[in-house]
Amino acid sequence: MDTIEVHLVNSISTASTTFFNALGDLKELHSEAAESVRRIQTLRNELDALDKEVVTQGVEILHKHRIQENLRQLGDVVTQLRQIVDGVANCEALVDAGEIDEALDSIDSLEDLIAGEVDQSGEEALTIQYRDLQGALALRGVDADLAALRFRIGKAYETKFVNILLGDVRRHVEQTNHSEVLLRWSNAASRAKGGHARSPSVFPSYLSQTDELKSQLLPTMMGLERSHYVAAATATYRESLLREVRNLIRRPLPSSNDDDNESMMSSSTAGGGKRLSNQEKSSLLARNLRAMDPGDAETLLTTVYVGVTETLRRLTTQTKIIMEVAMSAVDPMGLDGIRSPPFRSPMNSPRPDRYPANPALASSELYEELHKTLDVANLLGQAIDVAIEKIVKVLKVRSEQATSLPTISSSATLLSIYTLQTNASLFQAGAAPLSKLWLMVTSGILCRRIAMQRCRSLHRAWSQTNGRSKTSRRRTRSSWRRFLMQLRTIMQLGQRGPKSGSRIASWTLWRTN
């Protein structure tokens, strides 16, 4: 036992040093852990303070920066809106002042401004970021205002367009030499009958002065195309030309209130200054027409026929010029060379229709629109229908004076020549309804006049056959029979209406026999 105890004591004494050393180390570790916990707590406190002082304040700063940017953008938009409002007022002032070219440029610039496509060259533009405001509620009224301004500009260009073309027609009719026209008709009639008449080698007047007309029409057509008013302008031109045809027939007519001035003054005085009614004016005009001598009547018909045919001739030339100028207005490179394209933003344009990518396609669409709106063949037909209504009335008023003439004056010859010439020339231009006018004239009043003259001549021939040979009487009897057959044919054709195409043949046959 003693030995064991001694051994245990020795072992314990040996291990006690290590044990106590471990206890000391454990105590130190515990102290270090407590210190680390304290330091971590201190670090947490410092991080909390840093979070409050740095992160939160940084977020607030970023939020304030965002607010500032939004305010700047709002200021840019307000500035852009102010420029738009000022631009609309400027456009209205230009339109009111009649400066439609500048107004149209301002409208185009204003539309670019609304779309945010502005040339970034000005000092103010460098500090402003323009935006697309086409969908803004505040600009709904601006779109309507711009449409109204474009309409007014289009009407102004339309007025210039119609005035240029009608002025050209009137100038051409006034400068036309009636003698040359009648000579041309006579030569055309001779060629139609198989003759060999040669016309003087003179350049046709209805094909002259085209360069001047093109130079006048080009800026107007460009304005019409930019204001989207081409179709409306051409429709107005059609109506104005028809009115001009009516006026061509109305101008040479004698006045409806210059006859018997004293009675007119007394009647107006008795009526308390009351103006004449349309029926009274018509009766006075008819009386003045009947009072005209044959020479004046022939001059009147010559003036009317020359004016109508030269107007229609010039119309065919004008339509070709309008088409050429319209193509140049859409794609002006052929006239002015390469032009600088308008500024466009790098992004895709929100309004691609304002900048056609294919000028050839735009030219084709404009050509089709013009061709459809003008409809030259239909316009010629309507013009001839208008001439039918007016000329036939004049001829009917003078029917008694025409039939009472002893011989066929040059007015009938003028009609026959004009019939041949106009049917040969304008039918090629597509004026199919042209025959209606001249067939009505030749199958009506003039045929009656020629029938009476033919009856007189045959009656004289028959009365002179007494005492002559049987051959002479047989020849005269055959002429009477042929005349009666032709007269019956003309009466049958007259019952079919003015569109019977065989009237010219019957008329020509009657004239030659």
XYZ file of C-alpha atoms in Angstrom:
513
model
C 0.000 0.000 0.000
C 2.769 2.320 0.895
C 4.441 1.613 -2.381
C 1.238 2.371 -4.287
C 0.614 5.582 -2.406
C 4.140 6.708 -3.013
C 3.738 5.924 -6.679
C 0.431 7.871 -6.905
C 1.925 10.818 -5.113
C 4.809 10.867 -7.528
C 2.452 10.611 -10.536
C 0.198 13.375 -9.269
C 3.086 15.614 -8.525
C 4.394 14.984 -11.996
C 1.070 15.775 -13.777
C -0.005 18.695 -11.633
C 2.288 21.112 -13.417
C 0.740 20.346 -16.822
C -2.772 20.467 -15.397
C -2.316 23.793 -13.767
C -0.678 25.122 -16.891
C -3.758 24.027 -18.908
C -6.033 25.691 -16.406
C -4.040 28.875 -16.808
C -4.265 28.689 -20.571
C -8.014 28.112 -20.372
C -8.368 31.150 -18.198
C -6.419 33.235 -20.697
C -8.614 31.931 -23.531
C -11.663 32.862 -21.602
C -10.287 36.355 -21.088
C -9.482 36.708 -24.788
C -12.947 35.511 -25.746
C -14.496 38.059 -23.462
C -12.303 40.737 -24.995
C -13.336 39.646 -28.524
C -16.991 39.801 -27.592
C -16.468 43.254 -26.229
C -14.684 44.375 -29.366
C -17.362 42.842 -31.609
C -19.979 44.701 -29.696
C -18.008 47.880 -30.118
C -17.680 47.164 -33.853
C -21.397 46.591 -34.138
C -22.032 49.909 -32.509
C -19.631 51.580 -34.889
C -21.298 49.859 -37.910
C -24.702 50.978 -36.726
C -23.452 54.517 -36.520
C -21.844 54.185 -39.952
C -25.077 52.823 -41.395
C -26.987 55.759 -40.044
C -24.447 58.378 -41.043
C -23.224 57.080 -44.444
C -25.641 54.647 -46.101
C -28.906 56.354 -45.225
C -27.550 59.770 -46.059
C -26.182 58.390 -49.359
C -29.571 57.014 -50.323
C -31.138 60.331 -49.489
C -28.542 62.068 -51.638
C -29.249 59.713 -54.541
C -32.975 60.298 -54.121
C -32.429 64.028 -54.159
C -30.292 63.673 -57.293
C -33.139 61.747 -58.934
C -35.618 64.449 -57.966
C -33.289 67.053 -59.402
C -33.017 65.114 -62.689
C -36.782 64.780 -62.899
C -37.175 68.478 -62.292
C -34.634 69.194 -65.018
C -36.498 66.954 -67.448
C -39.749 68.595 -66.452
C -38.167 71.969 -67.067
C -36.993 70.798 -70.513
C -40.492 69.586 -71.323
C -41.992 72.863 -70.144
C -39.470 74.746 -72.278
C -40.308 72.499 -75.231
C -44.019 73.127 -74.678
C -43.380 76.851 -74.495
C -41.499 76.682 -77.796
C -44.381 74.705 -79.322
C -46.954 77.250 -78.170
C -44.808 80.110 -79.467
C -44.329 78.208 -82.729
C -48.069 77.763 -83.192
C -48.612 81.480 -82.603
C -45.830 82.278 -85.074
C -47.377 79.977 -87.688
C -50.759 81.622 -87.267
C -49.177 85.053 -87.657
C -47.379 83.960 -90.841
C -50.558 82.503 -92.305
C -52.506 85.651 -91.451
C -49.774 87.715 -93.121
C -49.976 85.584 -96.277
C -46.436 84.221 -95.969
C -47.526 80.646 -96.626
C -44.099 79.343 -97.637
C -42.531 80.448 -94.360
C -45.601 79.236 -92.474
C -45.300 75.775 -94.013
C -41.613 75.643 -93.089
C -42.526 76.656 -89.548
C -45.177 73.939 -89.356
C -42.675 71.319 -90.494
C -40.170 72.557 -87.898
C -42.913 72.576 -85.288
C -43.828 68.973 -86.068
C -40.152 68.058 -85.736
C -40.108 69.845 -82.384
C -43.171 67.919 -81.204
C -41.568 64.651 -82.317
C -38.319 65.584 -80.544
C -36.364 65.674 -83.811
C -34.602 69.015 -83.509
C -31.301 70.137 -84.940
C -28.953 70.196 -81.907
C -26.924 73.157 -83.135
C -28.203 76.094 -81.100
C -26.865 77.102 -77.713
C -30.258 76.588 -76.088
C -30.646 73.195 -77.771
C -27.376 71.993 -76.228
C -28.814 72.425 -72.719
C -32.241 70.938 -73.494
C -33.097 67.316 -74.069
C -36.069 67.202 -76.435
C -38.585 64.389 -76.151
C -41.354 62.907 -78.266
C -44.540 64.645 -77.095
C -46.912 63.426 -79.810
C -49.008 61.478 -77.329
C -49.146 64.216 -74.707
C -52.635 65.201 -73.620
C -51.636 68.845 -73.519
C -50.922 68.819 -77.287
C -54.196 67.409 -78.527
C -55.418 70.886 -79.333
C -52.130 71.691 -81.074
C -52.664 68.862 -83.567
C -56.060 70.303 -84.469
C -54.556 73.791 -84.795
C -51.803 72.532 -87.099
C -54.353 70.660 -89.215
C -56.404 73.854 -89.527
C -53.298 75.844 -90.485
C -52.344 73.240 -93.087
C -55.866 73.472 -94.491
C -55.609 77.250 -94.766
C -52.196 76.983 -96.383
C -53.516 74.342 -98.755
C -56.401 76.628 -99.725
C -53.934 79.449 -100.395
C -51.776 77.199 -102.579
C -54.938 75.949 -104.261
C -55.902 79.513 -105.150
C -52.448 80.151 -106.618
C -52.566 76.832 -108.472
C -55.956 77.534 -110.050
C -55.090 81.162 -110.852
C -51.875 80.124 -112.602
C -53.602 77.514 -114.752
C -56.670 79.610 -115.562
C -54.482 82.616 -116.300
C -52.444 80.464 -118.659
C -55.615 79.273 -120.426
C -56.981 82.812 -120.764
C -53.658 84.137 -122.027
C -53.495 81.338 -124.585
C -57.058 81.977 -125.800
C -56.460 85.737 -126.014
C -53.221 85.295 -127.966
C -54.735 82.785 -130.390
C -55.109 84.055 -133.946
C -58.582 83.107 -135.185
C -57.497 83.197 -138.812
C -54.741 80.675 -138.185
C -57.137 78.405 -136.303
C -59.720 78.560 -139.094
C -57.012 77.848 -141.646
C -55.850 74.861 -139.616
C -59.419 73.566 -139.441
C -59.850 74.036 -143.192
C -56.666 72.089 -143.881
C -57.760 69.353 -141.481
C -61.124 69.118 -143.246
C -59.403 68.889 -146.625
C -57.149 66.107 -145.379
C -60.159 64.286 -143.927
C -61.828 64.398 -147.361
C -58.722 63.010 -149.041
C -57.191 66.307 -150.052
C -53.546 67.300 -149.848
C -53.741 70.634 -148.062
C -50.582 71.456 -146.152
C -50.579 73.468 -142.973
C -47.855 76.050 -142.408
C -44.958 74.677 -140.398
C -45.613 76.692 -137.254
C -45.088 75.406 -133.732
C -48.543 74.939 -132.129
C -49.330 77.762 -129.742
C -50.993 75.427 -127.234
C -47.609 73.700 -126.767
C -45.646 76.920 -126.194
C -44.578 78.657 -122.972
C -44.380 75.365 -121.117
C -41.110 76.238 -119.352
C -42.597 79.395 -117.881
C -45.654 77.480 -116.727
C -43.476 74.800 -115.128
C -41.442 77.398 -113.242
C -44.645 78.937 -111.894
C -46.221 75.626 -110.942
C -43.206 74.004 -109.268
C -43.234 75.934 -105.941
C -47.018 75.759 -105.842
C -47.067 72.000 -106.411
C -44.397 71.526 -103.750
C -46.533 73.523 -101.323
C -49.623 71.494 -102.197
C -47.746 68.245 -101.701
C -46.337 69.372 -98.349
C -49.744 70.575 -97.180
C -51.403 67.335 -98.357
C -53.814 69.281 -100.575
C -53.033 67.989 -104.066
C -56.279 66.074 -104.582
C -58.471 68.927 -103.354
C -56.606 71.457 -105.522
C -56.986 69.359 -108.665
C -60.697 68.893 -107.951
C -61.088 72.664 -107.607
C -59.160 73.113 -110.850
C -61.644 70.833 -112.611
C -64.589 72.873 -111.347
C -62.886 76.159 -112.236
C -62.130 74.956 -115.753
C -65.764 74.005 -116.297
C -66.797 77.469 -115.118
C -64.230 78.951 -117.500
C -65.788 77.037 -120.402
C -69.179 78.492 -119.456
C -67.642 81.963 -119.280
C -65.967 81.498 -122.676
C -69.413 81.076 -124.184
C -71.015 83.768 -122.034
C -68.436 86.561 -122.546
C -68.945 87.175 -126.301
C -72.732 87.207 -125.952
C -74.459 90.579 -126.212
C -75.387 92.213 -122.949
C -78.746 91.299 -121.467
C -79.438 94.818 -120.193
C -78.035 97.246 -122.757
C -81.033 97.230 -125.091
C -83.616 99.986 -124.836
C -81.910 101.800 -121.976
C -84.675 104.338 -121.630
C -87.382 101.751 -121.144
C -85.137 99.887 -118.732
C -84.562 103.015 -116.690
C -88.258 103.825 -116.649
C -89.191 100.302 -115.605
C -86.574 100.273 -112.864
C -87.788 103.661 -111.661
C -91.383 102.502 -111.650
C -90.426 99.392 -109.745
C -88.621 101.322 -107.066
C -85.126 100.288 -108.220
C -85.973 96.597 -108.475
C -83.410 94.604 -110.432
C -84.331 92.495 -113.440
C -85.226 88.883 -112.856
C -83.398 86.040 -114.550
C -86.319 85.459 -116.892
C -86.293 89.103 -117.981
C -82.552 89.000 -118.537
C -82.918 85.827 -120.611
C -85.603 87.402 -122.781
C -83.458 90.504 -123.324
C -80.454 88.355 -124.214
C -82.521 86.323 -126.685
C -83.814 89.519 -128.285
C -80.290 90.888 -128.626
C -79.107 87.612 -130.145
C -81.887 87.679 -132.729
C -81.070 91.306 -133.534
C -77.474 90.472 -134.487
C -76.649 90.581 -138.183
C -75.181 87.465 -139.851
C -71.642 88.816 -139.750
C -71.731 89.495 -136.024
C -73.352 86.124 -135.400
C -70.627 84.396 -137.376
C -67.969 86.292 -135.420
C -69.682 85.259 -132.194
C -69.708 81.582 -133.185
C -66.109 81.770 -134.350
C -65.019 83.297 -131.038
C -66.913 80.684 -129.046
C -65.679 77.684 -131.037
C -62.077 78.877 -131.137
C -62.151 79.626 -127.420
C -63.575 76.214 -126.518
C -61.268 74.166 -128.723
C -58.133 76.092 -127.743
C -59.083 75.773 -124.077
C -59.386 72.010 -124.448
C -56.113 71.871 -126.376
C -54.315 73.827 -123.690
C -55.937 71.609 -121.060
C -54.260 68.520 -122.513
C -50.918 70.334 -122.400
C -51.490 71.519 -118.837
C -52.260 68.021 -117.580
C -48.939 66.745 -118.903
C -47.109 69.662 -117.299
C -48.900 69.090 -113.987
C -47.794 65.452 -113.971
C -44.176 66.388 -114.717
C -44.097 69.126 -112.096
C -45.710 66.842 -109.513
C -42.971 64.258 -109.995
C -40.351 66.998 -109.636
C -42.043 68.292 -106.476
C -41.793 64.883 -104.791
C -38.268 64.096 -106.008
C -36.589 67.441 -106.824
C -33.126 65.935 -107.423
C -33.690 66.085 -111.137
C -34.160 69.862 -111.004
C -32.093 71.172 -108.136
C -29.520 68.456 -107.697
C -28.928 66.621 -104.448
C -30.385 68.427 -101.474
C -29.366 68.086 -97.877
C -31.752 65.796 -96.037
C -33.494 67.157 -92.952
C -31.979 66.368 -89.565
C -33.278 63.203 -87.984
C -32.480 61.751 -84.607
C -30.387 58.563 -84.498
C -33.363 56.603 -83.196
C -36.120 55.478 -85.518
C -38.499 58.265 -86.389
C -41.846 57.940 -84.622
C -43.464 59.382 -87.758
C -41.928 57.538 -90.719
C -44.659 58.812 -93.051
C -43.146 62.296 -92.882
C -39.863 60.992 -94.270
C -40.674 58.511 -97.064
C -37.902 56.009 -97.368
C -38.581 55.465 -101.075
C -39.071 58.682 -103.124
C -39.951 56.606 -106.182
C -42.855 55.039 -104.289
C -44.046 58.460 -103.145
C -43.835 59.745 -106.734
C -45.843 56.785 -107.973
C -48.533 57.319 -105.344
C -48.757 61.033 -106.155
C -48.955 60.262 -109.886
C -51.798 57.815 -109.338
C -53.611 60.299 -107.107
C -53.292 63.074 -109.686
C -54.281 60.807 -112.554
C -57.345 59.628 -110.659
C -58.385 63.108 -109.544
C -57.800 64.872 -112.859
C -59.344 62.140 -115.071
C -58.650 64.100 -118.247
C -61.035 62.109 -120.445
C -63.904 62.676 -118.032
C -62.982 66.345 -117.645
C -63.012 66.847 -121.411
C -66.372 65.131 -121.599
C -67.839 67.347 -118.886
C -66.436 70.461 -120.574
C -68.056 69.431 -123.838
C -71.345 68.747 -122.075
C -71.195 72.270 -120.668
C -70.516 73.625 -124.156
C -73.459 71.609 -125.489
C -75.849 73.203 -123.047
C -74.744 76.757 -123.799
C -74.077 76.665 -127.553
C -77.249 74.792 -128.460
C -79.283 77.407 -126.580
C -77.640 80.170 -128.615
C -78.216 78.328 -131.887
C -81.840 77.616 -131.034
C -82.452 81.293 -130.326
C -81.129 82.191 -133.792
C -82.753 79.265 -135.612
C -85.206 81.481 -137.514
C -82.460 83.882 -138.561
C -80.294 80.961 -139.689
C -83.017 79.339 -141.798
C -83.986 82.647 -143.400
C -80.542 83.177 -144.934
C -80.579 82.785 -148.739
C -77.387 80.734 -148.896
C -75.210 78.769 -146.556
C -72.871 81.263 -144.979
C -69.401 80.509 -143.787
C -70.725 79.689 -140.311
C -72.058 76.340 -141.548
C -68.753 75.697 -143.261
C -67.037 76.629 -140.019
C -69.155 74.089 -138.149
C -68.422 71.290 -140.596
C -64.696 72.045 -140.559
C -64.683 72.289 -136.782
C -66.585 68.990 -136.515
C -64.017 67.161 -138.613
C -61.034 68.760 -136.932
C -62.134 68.395 -133.316
C -63.338 64.827 -133.745
C -60.005 63.912 -135.321
C -57.831 65.614 -132.703
C -59.665 65.396 -129.393
C -60.940 61.863 -129.882
C -57.256 60.874 -129.834
C -56.941 62.701 -126.502
C -59.664 60.523 -125.018
C -62.600 62.940 -125.312
C -65.131 60.383 -126.518
C -68.215 62.483 -125.565
C -67.001 65.253 -127.894
C -69.242 64.067 -130.742
C -72.345 64.758 -128.661
C -72.114 68.523 -129.073
C -71.434 68.668 -132.753
C -73.855 65.867 -133.616
C -76.633 67.715 -131.822
C -75.796 70.890 -133.714
C -75.490 69.317 -137.155
C -78.556 67.095 -136.728
C -80.713 69.949 -135.478
C -80.761 73.549 -136.581
C -78.243 73.393 -139.413
C -79.757 70.247 -140.920
C -83.131 71.985 -140.995
C -81.545 74.981 -142.662
C -79.790 72.853 -145.266
C -82.982 70.851 -145.867
C -84.865 74.018 -146.718
C -82.122 75.170 -149.070
C -82.022 71.731 -150.669
C -85.795 71.825 -151.176
C -85.536 75.232 -152.858
C -82.785 74.101 -155.200
C -84.632 70.907 -156.142
C -87.853 72.831 -156.673
C -86.069 75.238 -159.024
C -84.487 72.314 -160.853
C -87.876 70.586 -161.241
C -89.563 73.747 -162.479
C -86.830 74.153 -165.077
C -87.345 70.616 -166.460
C -90.572 71.569 -168.259
C -89.951 71.263 -171.945
C -86.675 69.415 -171.426
C -85.739 65.838 -172.156
C -86.960 62.858 -170.208
C -83.408 62.248 -169.002
C -83.298 65.609 -167.213
C -86.670 65.013 -165.585
C -85.598 61.505 -164.548
C -82.377 62.867 -163.025
C -84.286 65.534 -161.102
C -86.837 62.954 -159.932
C -83.986 60.735 -158.671
C -82.504 63.682 -156.786
C -85.858 64.321 -155.113
C -86.183 60.650 -154.169
C -82.654 60.542 -152.749
C -83.248 63.760 -150.816
C -86.453 62.423 -149.253
C -84.699 59.192 -148.244
C -81.877 61.161 -146.622
C -84.388 63.385 -144.859
C -86.187 60.347 -143.462
C -82.831 58.902 -142.307
C -81.953 62.094 -140.481
C -85.365 62.166 -138.783
C -84.921 58.568 -137.648
C -81.465 59.351 -136.290
C -82.882 62.364 -134.480
C -85.282 60.116 -132.590
C -82.424 57.958 -131.289
C -80.922 60.787 -129.268
C -77.741 62.829 -129.585
C -75.430 59.871 -129.063
C -76.101 58.260 -132.461
C -72.692 57.921 -134.019
C -74.038 57.633 -137.577
C -75.166 61.256 -137.675
C -71.839 62.464 -138.935
C -72.026 60.025 -141.824
C -75.559 61.140 -142.709
C -74.590 64.787 -142.346
C -71.532 64.392 -144.559
C -73.525 62.398 -147.114
C -76.184 65.089 -147.185
C -73.620 67.850 -147.641
C -71.853 66.078 -150.484
C -75.098 65.287 -152.309
